Tab-separated table of C-alpha atoms in Angstrom:
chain	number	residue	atom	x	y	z
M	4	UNK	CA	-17.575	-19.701	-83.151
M	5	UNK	CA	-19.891	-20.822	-80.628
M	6	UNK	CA	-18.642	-24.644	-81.590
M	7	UNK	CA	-15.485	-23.527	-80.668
M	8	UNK	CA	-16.057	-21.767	-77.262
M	9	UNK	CA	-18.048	-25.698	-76.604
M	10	UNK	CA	-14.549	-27.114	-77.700
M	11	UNK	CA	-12.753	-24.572	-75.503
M	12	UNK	CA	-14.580	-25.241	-72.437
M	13	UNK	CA	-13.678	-29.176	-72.379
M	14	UNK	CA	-10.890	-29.998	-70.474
M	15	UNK	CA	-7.682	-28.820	-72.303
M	16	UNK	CA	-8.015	-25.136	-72.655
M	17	UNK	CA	-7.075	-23.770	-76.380
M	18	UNK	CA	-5.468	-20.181	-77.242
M	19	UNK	CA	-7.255	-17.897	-79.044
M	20	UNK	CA	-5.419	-18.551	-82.174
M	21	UNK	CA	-4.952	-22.150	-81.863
M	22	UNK	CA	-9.196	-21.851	-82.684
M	23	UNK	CA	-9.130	-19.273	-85.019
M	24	UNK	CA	-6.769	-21.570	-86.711
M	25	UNK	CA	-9.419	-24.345	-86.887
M	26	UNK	CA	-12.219	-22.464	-87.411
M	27	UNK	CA	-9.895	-20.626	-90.836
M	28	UNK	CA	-9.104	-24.346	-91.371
M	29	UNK	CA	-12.258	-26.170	-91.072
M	30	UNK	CA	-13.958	-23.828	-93.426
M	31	UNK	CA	-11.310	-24.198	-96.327
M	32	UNK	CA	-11.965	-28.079	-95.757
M	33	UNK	CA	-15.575	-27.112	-96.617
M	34	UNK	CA	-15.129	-25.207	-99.109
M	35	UNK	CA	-10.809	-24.128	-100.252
M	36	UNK	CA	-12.333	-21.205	-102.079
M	37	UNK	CA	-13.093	-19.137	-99.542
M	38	UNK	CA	-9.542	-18.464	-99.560
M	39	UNK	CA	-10.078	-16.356	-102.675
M	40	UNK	CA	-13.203	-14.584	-101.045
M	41	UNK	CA	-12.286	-11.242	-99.375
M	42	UNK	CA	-14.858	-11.973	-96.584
M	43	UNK	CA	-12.922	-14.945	-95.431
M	44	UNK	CA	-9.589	-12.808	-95.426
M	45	UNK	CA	-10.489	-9.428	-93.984
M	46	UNK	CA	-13.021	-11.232	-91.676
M	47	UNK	CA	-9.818	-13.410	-90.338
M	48	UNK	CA	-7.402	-10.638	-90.880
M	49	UNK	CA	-9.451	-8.757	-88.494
M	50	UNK	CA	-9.896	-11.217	-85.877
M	51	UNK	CA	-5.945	-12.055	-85.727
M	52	UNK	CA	-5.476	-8.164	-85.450
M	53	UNK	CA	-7.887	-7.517	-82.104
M	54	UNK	CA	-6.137	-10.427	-80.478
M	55	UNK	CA	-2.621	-9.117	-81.337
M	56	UNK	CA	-3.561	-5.645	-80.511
M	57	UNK	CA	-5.348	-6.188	-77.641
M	58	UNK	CA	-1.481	-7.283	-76.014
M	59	UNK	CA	-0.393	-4.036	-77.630
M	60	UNK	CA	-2.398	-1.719	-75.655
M	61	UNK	CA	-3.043	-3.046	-72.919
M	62	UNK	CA	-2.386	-0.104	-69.997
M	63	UNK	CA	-4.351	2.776	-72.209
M	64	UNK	CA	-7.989	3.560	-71.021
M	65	UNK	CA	-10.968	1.662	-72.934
M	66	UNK	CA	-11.612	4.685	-74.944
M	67	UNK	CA	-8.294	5.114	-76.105
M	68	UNK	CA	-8.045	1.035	-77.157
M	69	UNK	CA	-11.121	1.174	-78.757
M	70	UNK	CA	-9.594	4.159	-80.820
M	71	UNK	CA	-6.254	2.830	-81.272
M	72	UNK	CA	-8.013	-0.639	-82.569
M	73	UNK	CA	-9.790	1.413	-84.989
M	74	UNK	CA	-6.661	2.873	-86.601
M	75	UNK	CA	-4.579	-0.243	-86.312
M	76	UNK	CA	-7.210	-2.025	-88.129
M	77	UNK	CA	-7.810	0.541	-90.611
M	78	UNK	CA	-4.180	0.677	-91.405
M	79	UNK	CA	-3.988	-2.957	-92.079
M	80	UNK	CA	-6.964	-3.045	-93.889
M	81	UNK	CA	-6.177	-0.265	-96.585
M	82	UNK	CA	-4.033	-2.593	-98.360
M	83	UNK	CA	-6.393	-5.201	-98.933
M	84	UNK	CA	-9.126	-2.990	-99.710
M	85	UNK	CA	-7.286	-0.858	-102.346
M	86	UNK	CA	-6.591	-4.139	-104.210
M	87	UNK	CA	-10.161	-5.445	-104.122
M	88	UNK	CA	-11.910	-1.918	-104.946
M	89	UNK	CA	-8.617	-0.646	-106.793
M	90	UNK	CA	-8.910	2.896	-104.887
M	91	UNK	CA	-9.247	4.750	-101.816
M	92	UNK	CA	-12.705	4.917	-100.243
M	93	UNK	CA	-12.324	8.233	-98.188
M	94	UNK	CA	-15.060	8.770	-96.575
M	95	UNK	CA	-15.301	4.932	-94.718
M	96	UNK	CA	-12.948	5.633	-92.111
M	97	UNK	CA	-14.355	8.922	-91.165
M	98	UNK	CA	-17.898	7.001	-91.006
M	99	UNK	CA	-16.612	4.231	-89.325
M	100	UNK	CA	-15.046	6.559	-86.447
M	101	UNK	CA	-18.097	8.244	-86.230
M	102	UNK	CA	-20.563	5.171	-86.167
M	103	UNK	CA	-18.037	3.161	-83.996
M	104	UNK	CA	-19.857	4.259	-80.196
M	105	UNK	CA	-23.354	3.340	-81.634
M	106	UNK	CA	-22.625	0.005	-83.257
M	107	UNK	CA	-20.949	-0.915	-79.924
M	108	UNK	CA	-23.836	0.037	-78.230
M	109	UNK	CA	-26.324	-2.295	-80.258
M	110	UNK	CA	-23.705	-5.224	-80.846
């Protein structure tokens, strides 16, 4: 990523998925099966999500985007996971909610 904010700050500016395009793009040149890896996916799925949302909720106070991001990712995600684990894991979104404040404090 930090290839891409060099690329970025040249003098045509790129959009935020114009480079998450590449960066999707120059790692299936690498190697085309991370496509079948479920890192590559959710780790893109993700990504795509945050920038989408964060046009979504734009006016709402920082704690309620940060909240609202949670659920819109865990919402998206529940698909994907219940066809790589083949169930519901119940107790990750209640952790996750819970643990979100600190791992924003250390990240």
């Amino acid at each position: 990523m930090r290839i891409l904010r060099l690329i970025n700050s040249k003098k045509k500016r790129y959009s935020y998925i114009d480079l998450l395009s590449l960066a999707g793009l120059v790692l299936l040149l690498i190697n085309p099966h991370y496509a079948y890896q479920d890192g590559f996916l959710l780790s893109f799925s993700v990504s795509f999500l945050l920038y989408i949302s964060s046009y979504l909720i734009k006016r709402q106070s920082q704690f309620v985007r940060k909240y609202v991001r949670f659920l819109l990712i865990q919402l998206f995600l529940l698909p994907i996971s219940i066809s790589y684990s083949n169930g519901i894991h119940l107790f990750n979104p209640i952790f996750t909610f819970l643990l979100l404040p600190f791992i924003e404090v250390f990240a």
